[in-house]
PDB file of N, CA and C in Angstrom:
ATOM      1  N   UNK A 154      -6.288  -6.482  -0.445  1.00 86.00           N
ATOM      2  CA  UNK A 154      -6.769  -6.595   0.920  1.00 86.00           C
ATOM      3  C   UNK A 154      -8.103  -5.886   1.119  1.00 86.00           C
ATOM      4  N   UNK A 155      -8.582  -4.913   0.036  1.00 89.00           N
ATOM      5  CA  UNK A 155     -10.091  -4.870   0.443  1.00 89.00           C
ATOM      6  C   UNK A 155     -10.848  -5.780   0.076  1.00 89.00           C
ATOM      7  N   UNK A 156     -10.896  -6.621   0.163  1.00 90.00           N
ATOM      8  CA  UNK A 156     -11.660  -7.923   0.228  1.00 90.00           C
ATOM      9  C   UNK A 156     -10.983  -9.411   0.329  1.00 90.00           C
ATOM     10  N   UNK A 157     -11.808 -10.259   1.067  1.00 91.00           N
ATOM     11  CA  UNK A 157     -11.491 -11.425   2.072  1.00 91.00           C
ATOM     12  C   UNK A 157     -11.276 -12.448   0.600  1.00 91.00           C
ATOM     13  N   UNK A 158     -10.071 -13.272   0.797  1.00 92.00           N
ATOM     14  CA  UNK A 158     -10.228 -14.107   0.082  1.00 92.00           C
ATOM     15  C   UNK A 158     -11.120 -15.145  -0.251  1.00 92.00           C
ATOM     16  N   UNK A 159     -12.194 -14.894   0.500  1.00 93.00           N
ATOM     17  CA  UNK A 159     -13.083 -15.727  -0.226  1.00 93.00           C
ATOM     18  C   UNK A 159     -14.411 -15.154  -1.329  1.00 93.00           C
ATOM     19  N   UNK A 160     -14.265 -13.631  -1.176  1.00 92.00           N
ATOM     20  CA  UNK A 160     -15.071 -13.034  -2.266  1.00 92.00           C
ATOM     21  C   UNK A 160     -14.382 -13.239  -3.490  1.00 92.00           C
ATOM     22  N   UNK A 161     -15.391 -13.783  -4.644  1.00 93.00           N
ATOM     23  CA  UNK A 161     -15.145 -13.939  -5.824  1.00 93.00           C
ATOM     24  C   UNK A 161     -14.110 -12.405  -6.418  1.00 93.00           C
ATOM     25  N   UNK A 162     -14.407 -11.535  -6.396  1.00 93.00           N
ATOM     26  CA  UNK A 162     -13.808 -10.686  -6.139  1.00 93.00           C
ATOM     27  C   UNK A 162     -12.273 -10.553  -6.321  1.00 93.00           C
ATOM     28  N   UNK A 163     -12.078 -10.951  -4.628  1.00 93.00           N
ATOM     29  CA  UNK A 163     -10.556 -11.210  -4.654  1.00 93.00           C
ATOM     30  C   UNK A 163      -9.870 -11.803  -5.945  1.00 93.00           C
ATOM     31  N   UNK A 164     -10.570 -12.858  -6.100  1.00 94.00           N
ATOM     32  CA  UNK A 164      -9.642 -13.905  -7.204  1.00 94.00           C
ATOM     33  C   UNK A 164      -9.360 -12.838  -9.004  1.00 94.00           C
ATOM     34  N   UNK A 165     -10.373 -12.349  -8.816  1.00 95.00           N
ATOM     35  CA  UNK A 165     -10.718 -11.313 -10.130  1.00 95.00           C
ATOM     36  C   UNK A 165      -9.162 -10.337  -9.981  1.00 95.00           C
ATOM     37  N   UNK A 166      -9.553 -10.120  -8.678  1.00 94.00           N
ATOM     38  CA  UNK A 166      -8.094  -8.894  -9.113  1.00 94.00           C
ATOM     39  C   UNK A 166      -6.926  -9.549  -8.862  1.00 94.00           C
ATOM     40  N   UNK A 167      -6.829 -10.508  -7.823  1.00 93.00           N
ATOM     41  CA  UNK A 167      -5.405 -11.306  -7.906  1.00 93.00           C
ATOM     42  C   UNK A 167      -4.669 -11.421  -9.790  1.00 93.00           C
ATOM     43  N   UNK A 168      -6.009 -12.227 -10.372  1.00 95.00           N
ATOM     44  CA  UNK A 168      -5.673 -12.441 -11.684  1.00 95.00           C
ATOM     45  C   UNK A 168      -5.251 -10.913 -12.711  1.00 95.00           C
ATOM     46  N   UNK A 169      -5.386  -9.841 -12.139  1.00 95.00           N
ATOM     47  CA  UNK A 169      -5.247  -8.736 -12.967  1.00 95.00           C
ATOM     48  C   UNK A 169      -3.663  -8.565 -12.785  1.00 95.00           C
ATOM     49  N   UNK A 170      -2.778  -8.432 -14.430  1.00 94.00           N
ATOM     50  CA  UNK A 170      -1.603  -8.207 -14.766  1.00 94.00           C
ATOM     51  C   UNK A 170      -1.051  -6.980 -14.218  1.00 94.00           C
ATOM     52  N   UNK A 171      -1.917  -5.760 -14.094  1.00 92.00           N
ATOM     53  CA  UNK A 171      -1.485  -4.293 -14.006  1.00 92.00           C
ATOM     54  C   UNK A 171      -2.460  -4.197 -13.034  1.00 92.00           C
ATOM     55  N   UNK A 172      -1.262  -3.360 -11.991  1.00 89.00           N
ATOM     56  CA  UNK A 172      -2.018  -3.352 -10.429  1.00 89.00           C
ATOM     57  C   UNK A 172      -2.986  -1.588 -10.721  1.00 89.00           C
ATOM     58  N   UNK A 173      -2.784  -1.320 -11.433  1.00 90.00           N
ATOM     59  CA  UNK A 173      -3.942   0.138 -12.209  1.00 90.00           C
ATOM     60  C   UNK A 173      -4.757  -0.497 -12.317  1.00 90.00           C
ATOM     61  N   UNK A 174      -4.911  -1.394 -13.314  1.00 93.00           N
ATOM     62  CA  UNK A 174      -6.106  -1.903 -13.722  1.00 93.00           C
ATOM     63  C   UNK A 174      -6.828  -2.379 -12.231  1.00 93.00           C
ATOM     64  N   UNK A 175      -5.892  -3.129 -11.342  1.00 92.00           N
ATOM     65  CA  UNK A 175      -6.750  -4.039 -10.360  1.00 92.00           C
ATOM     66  C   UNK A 175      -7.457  -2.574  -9.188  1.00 92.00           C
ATOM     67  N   UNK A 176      -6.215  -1.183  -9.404  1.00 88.00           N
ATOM     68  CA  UNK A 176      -7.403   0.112  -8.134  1.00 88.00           C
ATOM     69  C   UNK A 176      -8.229   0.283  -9.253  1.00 88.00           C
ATOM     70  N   UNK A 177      -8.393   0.457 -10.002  1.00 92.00           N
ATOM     71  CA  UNK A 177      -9.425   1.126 -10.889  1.00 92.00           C
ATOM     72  C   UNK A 177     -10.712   0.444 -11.018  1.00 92.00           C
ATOM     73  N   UNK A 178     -10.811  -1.091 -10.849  1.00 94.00           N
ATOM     74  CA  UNK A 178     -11.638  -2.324 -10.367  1.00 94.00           C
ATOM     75  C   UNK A 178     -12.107  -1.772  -9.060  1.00 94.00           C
ATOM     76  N   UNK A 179     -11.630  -1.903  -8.109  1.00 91.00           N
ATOM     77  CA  UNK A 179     -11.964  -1.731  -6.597  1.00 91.00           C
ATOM     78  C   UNK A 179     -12.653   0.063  -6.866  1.00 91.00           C
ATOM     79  N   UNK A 180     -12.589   0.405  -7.673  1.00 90.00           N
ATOM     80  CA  UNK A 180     -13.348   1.722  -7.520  1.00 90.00           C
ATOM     81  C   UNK A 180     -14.839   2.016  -7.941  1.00 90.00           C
ATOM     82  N   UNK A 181     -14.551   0.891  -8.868  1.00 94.00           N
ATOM     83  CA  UNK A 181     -16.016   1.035  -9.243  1.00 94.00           C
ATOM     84  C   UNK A 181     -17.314   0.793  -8.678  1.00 94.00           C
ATOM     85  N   UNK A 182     -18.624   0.838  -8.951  1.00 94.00           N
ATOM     86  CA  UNK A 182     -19.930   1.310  -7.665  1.00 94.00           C
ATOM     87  C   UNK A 182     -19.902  -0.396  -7.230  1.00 94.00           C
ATOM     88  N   UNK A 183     -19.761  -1.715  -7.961  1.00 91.00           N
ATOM     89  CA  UNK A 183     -19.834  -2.694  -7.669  1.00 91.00           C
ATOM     90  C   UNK A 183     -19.035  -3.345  -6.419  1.00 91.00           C
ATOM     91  N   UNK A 184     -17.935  -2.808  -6.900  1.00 93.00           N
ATOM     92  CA  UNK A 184     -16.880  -3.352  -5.857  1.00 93.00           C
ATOM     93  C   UNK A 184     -16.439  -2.690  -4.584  1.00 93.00           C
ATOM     94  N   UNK A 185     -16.895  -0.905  -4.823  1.00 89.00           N
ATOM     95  CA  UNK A 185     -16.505  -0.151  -4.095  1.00 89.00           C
ATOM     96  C   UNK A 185     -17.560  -0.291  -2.918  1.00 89.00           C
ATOM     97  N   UNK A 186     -18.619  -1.280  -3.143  1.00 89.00           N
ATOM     98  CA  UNK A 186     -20.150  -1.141  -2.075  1.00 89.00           C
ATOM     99  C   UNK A 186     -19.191  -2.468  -1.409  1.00 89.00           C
ATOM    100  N   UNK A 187     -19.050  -3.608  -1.977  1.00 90.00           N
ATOM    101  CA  UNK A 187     -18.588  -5.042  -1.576  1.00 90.00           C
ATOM    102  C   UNK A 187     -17.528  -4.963  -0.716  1.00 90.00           C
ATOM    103  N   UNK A 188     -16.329  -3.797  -0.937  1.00 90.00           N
ATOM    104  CA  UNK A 188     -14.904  -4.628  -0.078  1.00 90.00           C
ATOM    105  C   UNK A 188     -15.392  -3.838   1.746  1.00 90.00           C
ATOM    106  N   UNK A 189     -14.093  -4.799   1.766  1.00 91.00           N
ATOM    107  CA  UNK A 189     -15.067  -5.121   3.913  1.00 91.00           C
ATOM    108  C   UNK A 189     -15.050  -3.921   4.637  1.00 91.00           C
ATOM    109  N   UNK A 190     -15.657  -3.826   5.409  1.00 91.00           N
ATOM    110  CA  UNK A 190     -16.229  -3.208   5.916  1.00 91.00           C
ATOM    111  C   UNK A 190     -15.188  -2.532   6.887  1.00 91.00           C
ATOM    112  N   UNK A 191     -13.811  -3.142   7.424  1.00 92.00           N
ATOM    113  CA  UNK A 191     -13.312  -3.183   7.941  1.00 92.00           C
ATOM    114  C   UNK A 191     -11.717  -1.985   7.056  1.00 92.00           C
ATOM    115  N   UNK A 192     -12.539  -1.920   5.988  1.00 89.00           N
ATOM    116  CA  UNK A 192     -10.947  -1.411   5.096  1.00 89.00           C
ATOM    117  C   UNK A 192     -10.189  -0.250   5.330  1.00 89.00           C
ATOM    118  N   UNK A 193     -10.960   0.659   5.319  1.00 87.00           N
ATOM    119  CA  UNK A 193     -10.388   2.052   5.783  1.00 87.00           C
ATOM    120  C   UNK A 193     -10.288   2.184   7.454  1.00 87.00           C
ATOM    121  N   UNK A 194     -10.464   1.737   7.888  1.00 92.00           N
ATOM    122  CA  UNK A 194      -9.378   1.661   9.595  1.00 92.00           C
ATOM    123  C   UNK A 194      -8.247   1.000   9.510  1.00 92.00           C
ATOM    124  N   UNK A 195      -8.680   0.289   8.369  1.00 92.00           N
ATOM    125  CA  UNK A 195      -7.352  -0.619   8.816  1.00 92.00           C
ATOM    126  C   UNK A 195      -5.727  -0.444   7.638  1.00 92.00           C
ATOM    127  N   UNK A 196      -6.395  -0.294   6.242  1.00 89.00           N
ATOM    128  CA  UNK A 196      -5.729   0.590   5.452  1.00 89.00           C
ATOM    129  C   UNK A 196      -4.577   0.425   5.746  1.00 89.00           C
ATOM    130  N   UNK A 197      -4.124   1.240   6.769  1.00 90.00           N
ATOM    131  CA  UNK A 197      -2.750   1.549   6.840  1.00 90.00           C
ATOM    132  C   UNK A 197      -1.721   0.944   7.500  1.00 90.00           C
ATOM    133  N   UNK A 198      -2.608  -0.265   8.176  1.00 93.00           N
ATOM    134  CA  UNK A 198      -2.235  -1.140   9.066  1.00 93.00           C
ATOM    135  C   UNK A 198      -1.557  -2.180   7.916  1.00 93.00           C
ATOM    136  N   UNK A 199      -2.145  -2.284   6.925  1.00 92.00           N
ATOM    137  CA  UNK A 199      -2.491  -3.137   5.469  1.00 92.00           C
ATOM    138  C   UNK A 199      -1.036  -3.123   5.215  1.00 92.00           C
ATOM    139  N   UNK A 200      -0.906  -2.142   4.840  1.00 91.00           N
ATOM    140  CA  UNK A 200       0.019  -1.105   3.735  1.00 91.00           C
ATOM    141  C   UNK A 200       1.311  -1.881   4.815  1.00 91.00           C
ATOM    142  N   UNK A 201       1.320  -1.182   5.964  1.00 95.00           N
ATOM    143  CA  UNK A 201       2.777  -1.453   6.713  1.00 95.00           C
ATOM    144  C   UNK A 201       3.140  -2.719   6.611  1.00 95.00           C
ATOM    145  N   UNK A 202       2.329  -4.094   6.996  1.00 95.00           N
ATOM    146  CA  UNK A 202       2.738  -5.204   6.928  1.00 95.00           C
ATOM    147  C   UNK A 202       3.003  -5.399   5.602  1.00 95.00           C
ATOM    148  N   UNK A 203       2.510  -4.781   4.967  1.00 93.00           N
ATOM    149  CA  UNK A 203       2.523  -5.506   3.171  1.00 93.00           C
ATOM    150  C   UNK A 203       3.995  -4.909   2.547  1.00 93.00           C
ATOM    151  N   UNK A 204       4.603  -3.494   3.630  1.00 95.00           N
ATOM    152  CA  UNK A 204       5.961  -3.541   2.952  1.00 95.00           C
ATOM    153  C   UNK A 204       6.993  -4.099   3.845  1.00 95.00           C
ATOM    154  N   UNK A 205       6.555  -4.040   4.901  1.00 97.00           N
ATOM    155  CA  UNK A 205       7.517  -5.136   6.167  1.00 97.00           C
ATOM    156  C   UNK A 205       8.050  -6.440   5.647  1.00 97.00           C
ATOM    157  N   UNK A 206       6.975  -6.943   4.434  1.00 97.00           N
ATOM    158  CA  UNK A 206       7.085  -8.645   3.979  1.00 97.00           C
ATOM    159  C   UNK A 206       7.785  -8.310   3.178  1.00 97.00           C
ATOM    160  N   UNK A 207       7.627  -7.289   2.272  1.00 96.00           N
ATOM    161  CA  UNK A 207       8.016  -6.629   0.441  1.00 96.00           C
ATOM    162  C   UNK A 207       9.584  -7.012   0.851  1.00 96.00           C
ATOM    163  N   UNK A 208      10.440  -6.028   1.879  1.00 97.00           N
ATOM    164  CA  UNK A 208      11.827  -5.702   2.110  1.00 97.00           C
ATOM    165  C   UNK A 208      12.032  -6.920   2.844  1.00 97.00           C
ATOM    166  N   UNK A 209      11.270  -7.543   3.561  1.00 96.00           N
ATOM    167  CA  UNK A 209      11.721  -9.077   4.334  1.00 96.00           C
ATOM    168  C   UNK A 209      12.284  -9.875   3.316  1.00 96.00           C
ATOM    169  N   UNK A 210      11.287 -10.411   2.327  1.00 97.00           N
ATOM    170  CA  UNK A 210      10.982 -11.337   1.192  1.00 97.00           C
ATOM    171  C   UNK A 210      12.359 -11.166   0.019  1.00 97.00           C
ATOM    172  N   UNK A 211      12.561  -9.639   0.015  1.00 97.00           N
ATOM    173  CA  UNK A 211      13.267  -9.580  -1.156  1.00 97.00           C
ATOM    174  C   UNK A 211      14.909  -8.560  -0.905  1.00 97.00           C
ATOM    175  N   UNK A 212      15.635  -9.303  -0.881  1.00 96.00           N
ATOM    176  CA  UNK A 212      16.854  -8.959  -0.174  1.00 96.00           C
ATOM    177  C   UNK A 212      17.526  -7.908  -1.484  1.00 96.00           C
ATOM    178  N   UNK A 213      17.103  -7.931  -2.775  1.00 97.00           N
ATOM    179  CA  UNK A 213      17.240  -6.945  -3.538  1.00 97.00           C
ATOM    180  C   UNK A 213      16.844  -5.324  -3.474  1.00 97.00           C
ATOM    181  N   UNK A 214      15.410  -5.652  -2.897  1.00 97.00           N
ATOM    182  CA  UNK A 214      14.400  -4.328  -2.613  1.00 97.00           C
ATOM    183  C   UNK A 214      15.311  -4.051  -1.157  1.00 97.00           C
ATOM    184  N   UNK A 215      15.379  -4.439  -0.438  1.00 97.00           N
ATOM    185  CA  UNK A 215      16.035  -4.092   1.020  1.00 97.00           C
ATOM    186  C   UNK A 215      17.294  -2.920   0.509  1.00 97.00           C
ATOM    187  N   UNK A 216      18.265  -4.417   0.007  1.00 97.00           N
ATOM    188  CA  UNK A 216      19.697  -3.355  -0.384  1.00 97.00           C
ATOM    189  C   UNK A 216      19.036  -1.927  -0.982  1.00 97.00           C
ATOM    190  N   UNK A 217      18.161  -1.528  -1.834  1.00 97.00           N
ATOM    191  CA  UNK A 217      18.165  -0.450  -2.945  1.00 97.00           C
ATOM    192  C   UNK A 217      17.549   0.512  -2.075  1.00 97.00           C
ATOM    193  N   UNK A 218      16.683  -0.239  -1.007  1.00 98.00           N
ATOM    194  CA  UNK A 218      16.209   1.232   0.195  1.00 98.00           C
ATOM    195  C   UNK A 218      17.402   1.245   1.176  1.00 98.00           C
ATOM    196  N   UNK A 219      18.306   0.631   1.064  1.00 97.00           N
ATOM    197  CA  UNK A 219      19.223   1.339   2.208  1.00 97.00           C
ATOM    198  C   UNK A 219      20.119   1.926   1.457  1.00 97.00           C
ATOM    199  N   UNK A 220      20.189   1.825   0.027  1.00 97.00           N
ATOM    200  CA  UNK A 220      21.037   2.774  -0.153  1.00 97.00           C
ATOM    201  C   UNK A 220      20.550   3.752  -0.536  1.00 97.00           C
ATOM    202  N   UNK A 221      19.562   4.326  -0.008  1.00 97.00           N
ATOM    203  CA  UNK A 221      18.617   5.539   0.140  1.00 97.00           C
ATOM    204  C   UNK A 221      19.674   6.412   1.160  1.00 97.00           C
ATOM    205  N   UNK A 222      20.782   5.984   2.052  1.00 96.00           N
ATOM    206  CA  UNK A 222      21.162   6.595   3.013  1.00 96.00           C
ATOM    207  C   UNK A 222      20.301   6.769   4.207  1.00 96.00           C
ATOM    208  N   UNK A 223      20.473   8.278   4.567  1.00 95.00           N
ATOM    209  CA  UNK A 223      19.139   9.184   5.403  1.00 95.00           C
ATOM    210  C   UNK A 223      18.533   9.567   4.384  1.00 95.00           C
ATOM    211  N   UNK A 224      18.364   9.918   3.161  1.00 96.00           N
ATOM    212  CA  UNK A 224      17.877  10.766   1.985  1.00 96.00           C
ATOM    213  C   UNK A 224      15.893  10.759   2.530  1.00 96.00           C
ATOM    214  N   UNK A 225      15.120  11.686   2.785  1.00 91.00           N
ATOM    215  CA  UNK A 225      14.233  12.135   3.068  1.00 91.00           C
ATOM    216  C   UNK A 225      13.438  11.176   1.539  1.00 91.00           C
ATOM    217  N   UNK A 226      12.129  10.236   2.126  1.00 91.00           N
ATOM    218  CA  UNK A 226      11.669   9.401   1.120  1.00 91.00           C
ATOM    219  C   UNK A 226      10.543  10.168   0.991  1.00 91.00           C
ATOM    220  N   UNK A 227       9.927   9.855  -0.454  1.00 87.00           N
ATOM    221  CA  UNK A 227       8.725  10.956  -0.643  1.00 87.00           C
ATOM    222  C   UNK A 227       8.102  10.133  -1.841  1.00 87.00           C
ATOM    223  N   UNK A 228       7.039   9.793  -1.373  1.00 84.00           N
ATOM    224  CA  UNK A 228       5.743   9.011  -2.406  1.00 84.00           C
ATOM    225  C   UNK A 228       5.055  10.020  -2.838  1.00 84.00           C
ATOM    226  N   UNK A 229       5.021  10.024  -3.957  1.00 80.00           N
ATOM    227  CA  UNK A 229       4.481  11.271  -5.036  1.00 80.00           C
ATOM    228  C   UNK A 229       3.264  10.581  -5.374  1.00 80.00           C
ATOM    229  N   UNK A 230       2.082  10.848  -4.795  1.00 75.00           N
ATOM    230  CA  UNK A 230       0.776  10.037  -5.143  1.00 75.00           C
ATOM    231  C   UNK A 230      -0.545  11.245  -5.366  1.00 75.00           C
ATOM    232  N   UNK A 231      -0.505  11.911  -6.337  1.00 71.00           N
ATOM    233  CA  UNK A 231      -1.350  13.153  -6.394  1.00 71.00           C
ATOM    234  C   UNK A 231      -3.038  12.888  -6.324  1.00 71.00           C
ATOM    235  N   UNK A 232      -3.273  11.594  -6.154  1.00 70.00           N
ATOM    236  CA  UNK A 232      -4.484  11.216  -5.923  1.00 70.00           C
ATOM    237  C   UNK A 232      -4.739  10.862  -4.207  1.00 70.00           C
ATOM    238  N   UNK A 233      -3.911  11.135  -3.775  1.00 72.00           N
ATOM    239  CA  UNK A 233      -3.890  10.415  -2.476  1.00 72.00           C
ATOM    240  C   UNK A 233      -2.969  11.187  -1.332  1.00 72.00           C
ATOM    241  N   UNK A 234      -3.974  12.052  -0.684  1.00 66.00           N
ATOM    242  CA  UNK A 234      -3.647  13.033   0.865  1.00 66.00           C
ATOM    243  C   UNK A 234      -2.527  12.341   1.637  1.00 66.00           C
ATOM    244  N   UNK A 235      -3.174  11.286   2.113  1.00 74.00           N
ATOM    245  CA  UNK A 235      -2.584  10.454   2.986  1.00 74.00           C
ATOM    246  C   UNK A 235      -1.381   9.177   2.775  1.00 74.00           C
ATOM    247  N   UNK A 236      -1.155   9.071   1.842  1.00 74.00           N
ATOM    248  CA  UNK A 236      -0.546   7.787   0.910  1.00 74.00           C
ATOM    249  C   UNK A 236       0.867   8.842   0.722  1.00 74.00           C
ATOM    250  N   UNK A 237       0.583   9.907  -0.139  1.00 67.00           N
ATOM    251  CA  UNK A 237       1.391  10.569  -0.596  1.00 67.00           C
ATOM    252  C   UNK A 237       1.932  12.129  -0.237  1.00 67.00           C
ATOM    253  N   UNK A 238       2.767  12.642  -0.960  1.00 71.00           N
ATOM    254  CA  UNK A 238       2.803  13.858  -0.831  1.00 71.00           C
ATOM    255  C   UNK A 238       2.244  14.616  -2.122  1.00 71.00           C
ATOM    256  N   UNK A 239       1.514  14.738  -2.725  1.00 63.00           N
ATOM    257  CA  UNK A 239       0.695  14.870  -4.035  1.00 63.00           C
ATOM    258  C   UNK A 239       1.607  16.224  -4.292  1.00 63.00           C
ATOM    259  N   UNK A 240       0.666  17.400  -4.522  1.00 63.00           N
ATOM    260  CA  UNK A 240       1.441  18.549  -5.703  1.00 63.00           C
ATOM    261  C   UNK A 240       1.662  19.397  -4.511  1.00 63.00           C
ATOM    262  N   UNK A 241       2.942  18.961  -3.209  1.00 65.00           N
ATOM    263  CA  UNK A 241       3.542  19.833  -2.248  1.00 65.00           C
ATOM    264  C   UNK A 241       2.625  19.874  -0.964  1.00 65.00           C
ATOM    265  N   UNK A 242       2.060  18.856  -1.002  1.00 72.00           N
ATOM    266  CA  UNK A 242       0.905  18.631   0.486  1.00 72.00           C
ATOM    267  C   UNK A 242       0.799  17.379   0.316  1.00 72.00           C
ATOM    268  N   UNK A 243       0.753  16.666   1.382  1.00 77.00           N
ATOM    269  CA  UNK A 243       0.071  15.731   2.027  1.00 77.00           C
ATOM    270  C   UNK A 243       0.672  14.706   2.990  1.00 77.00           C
ATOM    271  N   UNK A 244       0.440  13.746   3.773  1.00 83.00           N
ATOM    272  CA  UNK A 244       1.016  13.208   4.753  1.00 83.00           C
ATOM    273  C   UNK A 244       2.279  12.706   4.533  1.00 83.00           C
ATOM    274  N   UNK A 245       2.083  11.670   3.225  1.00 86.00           N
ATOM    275  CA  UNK A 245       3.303  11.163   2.992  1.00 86.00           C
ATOM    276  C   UNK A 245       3.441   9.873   4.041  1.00 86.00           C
ATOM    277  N   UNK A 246       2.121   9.002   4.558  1.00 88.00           N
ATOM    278  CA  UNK A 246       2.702   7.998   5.217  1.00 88.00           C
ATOM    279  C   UNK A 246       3.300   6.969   4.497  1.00 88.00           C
ATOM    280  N   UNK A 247       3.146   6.708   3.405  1.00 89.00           N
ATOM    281  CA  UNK A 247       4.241   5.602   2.768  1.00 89.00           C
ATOM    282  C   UNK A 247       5.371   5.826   2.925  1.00 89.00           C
ATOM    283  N   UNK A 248       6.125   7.401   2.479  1.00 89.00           N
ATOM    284  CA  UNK A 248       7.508   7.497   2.791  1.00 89.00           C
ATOM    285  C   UNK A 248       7.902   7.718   4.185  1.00 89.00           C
ATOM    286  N   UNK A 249       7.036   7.620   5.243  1.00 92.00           N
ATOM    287  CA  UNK A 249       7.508   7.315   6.297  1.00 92.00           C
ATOM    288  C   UNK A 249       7.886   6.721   6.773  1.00 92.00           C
ATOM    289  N   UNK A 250       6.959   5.346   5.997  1.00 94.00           N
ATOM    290  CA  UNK A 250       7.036   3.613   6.917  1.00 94.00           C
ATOM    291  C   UNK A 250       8.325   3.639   6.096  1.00 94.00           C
ATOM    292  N   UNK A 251       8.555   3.832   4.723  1.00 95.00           N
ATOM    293  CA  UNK A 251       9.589   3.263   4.232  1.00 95.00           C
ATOM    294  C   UNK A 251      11.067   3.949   5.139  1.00 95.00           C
ATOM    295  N   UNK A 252      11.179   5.494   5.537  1.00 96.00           N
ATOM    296  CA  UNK A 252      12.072   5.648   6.320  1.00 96.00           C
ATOM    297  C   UNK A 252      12.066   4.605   7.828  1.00 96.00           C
ATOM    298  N   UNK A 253      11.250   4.316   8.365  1.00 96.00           N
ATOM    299  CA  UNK A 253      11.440   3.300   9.301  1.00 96.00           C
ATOM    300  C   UNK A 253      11.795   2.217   9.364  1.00 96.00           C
ATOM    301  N   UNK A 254      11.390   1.853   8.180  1.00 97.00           N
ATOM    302  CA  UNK A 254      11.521   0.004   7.439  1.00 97.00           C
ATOM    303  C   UNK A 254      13.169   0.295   7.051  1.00 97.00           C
ATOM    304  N   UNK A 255      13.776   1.047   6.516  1.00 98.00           N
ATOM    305  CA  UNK A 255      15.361   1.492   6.012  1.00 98.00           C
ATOM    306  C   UNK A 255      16.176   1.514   7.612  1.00 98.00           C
ATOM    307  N   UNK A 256      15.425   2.514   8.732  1.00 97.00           N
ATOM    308  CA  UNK A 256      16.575   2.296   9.913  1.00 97.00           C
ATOM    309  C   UNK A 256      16.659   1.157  10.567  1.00 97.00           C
ATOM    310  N   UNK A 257      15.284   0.444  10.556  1.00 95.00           N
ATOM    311  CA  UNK A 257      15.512  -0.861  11.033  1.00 95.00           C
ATOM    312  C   UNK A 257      16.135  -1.948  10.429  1.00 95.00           C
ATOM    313  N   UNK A 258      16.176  -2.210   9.006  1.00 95.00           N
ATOM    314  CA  UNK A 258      16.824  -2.611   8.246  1.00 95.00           C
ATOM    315  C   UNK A 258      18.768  -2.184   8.394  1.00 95.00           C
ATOM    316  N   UNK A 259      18.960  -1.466   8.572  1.00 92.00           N
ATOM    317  CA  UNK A 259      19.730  -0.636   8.819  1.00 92.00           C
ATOM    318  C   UNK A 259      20.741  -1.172   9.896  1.00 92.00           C
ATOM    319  N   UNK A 260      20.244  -1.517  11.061  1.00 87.00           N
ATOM    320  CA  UNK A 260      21.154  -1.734  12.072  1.00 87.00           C
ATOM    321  C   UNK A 260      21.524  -3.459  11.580  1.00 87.00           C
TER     322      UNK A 260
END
């Protein structure tokens, strides 16, 4: 989603096997000048719909986060403040949405 499907771009990382390989692409000075302009506001907006569909889509992934219980979820992402909880700091909004996406799932 940092870049519009119609940048050549896009199609480059769609085609990449290992989603490492495809951030490690988007980082570099080429790609990192190109994706839209629009990315980091919206980021997280990204992220939520993209696991709203993940647990919609796949009735396997659903069951395995609800049987998370209540159990406190925690994305270990040491590169990433906000994404994760890295080495005992950081926001941790992924394991948030995912606790929300589990109670709603839930009822």
């Amino acid at each position: 989603m940092k870049f519009y499907a119609s940048d050549e771009r896009f199609g480059i990382i769609i085609g990449l096997k290992n989603p490492d390989d495809a951030r490690l692409l988007t980082k570099t000075p080429e790609y990192k000048i190109n994706r839209r302009k629009d990315f980091d506001k919206n980021k997280f907006d990204i992220m939520e719909r993209a696991l709203r569909a993940k647990f919609k889509q796949n009735t396997d992934a659903a069951e395995l986060l609800k049987s998370t219980g209540d159990a406190m979820l925690v994305k270990s992402c040491p590169v990433c403040y906000e994404c994760g909880f890295g080495e005992g700091s950081g926001m941790n909004r992924i394991g948030k949405v995912l606790m929300q996406i589990r109670a709603e799932i839930q009822k």
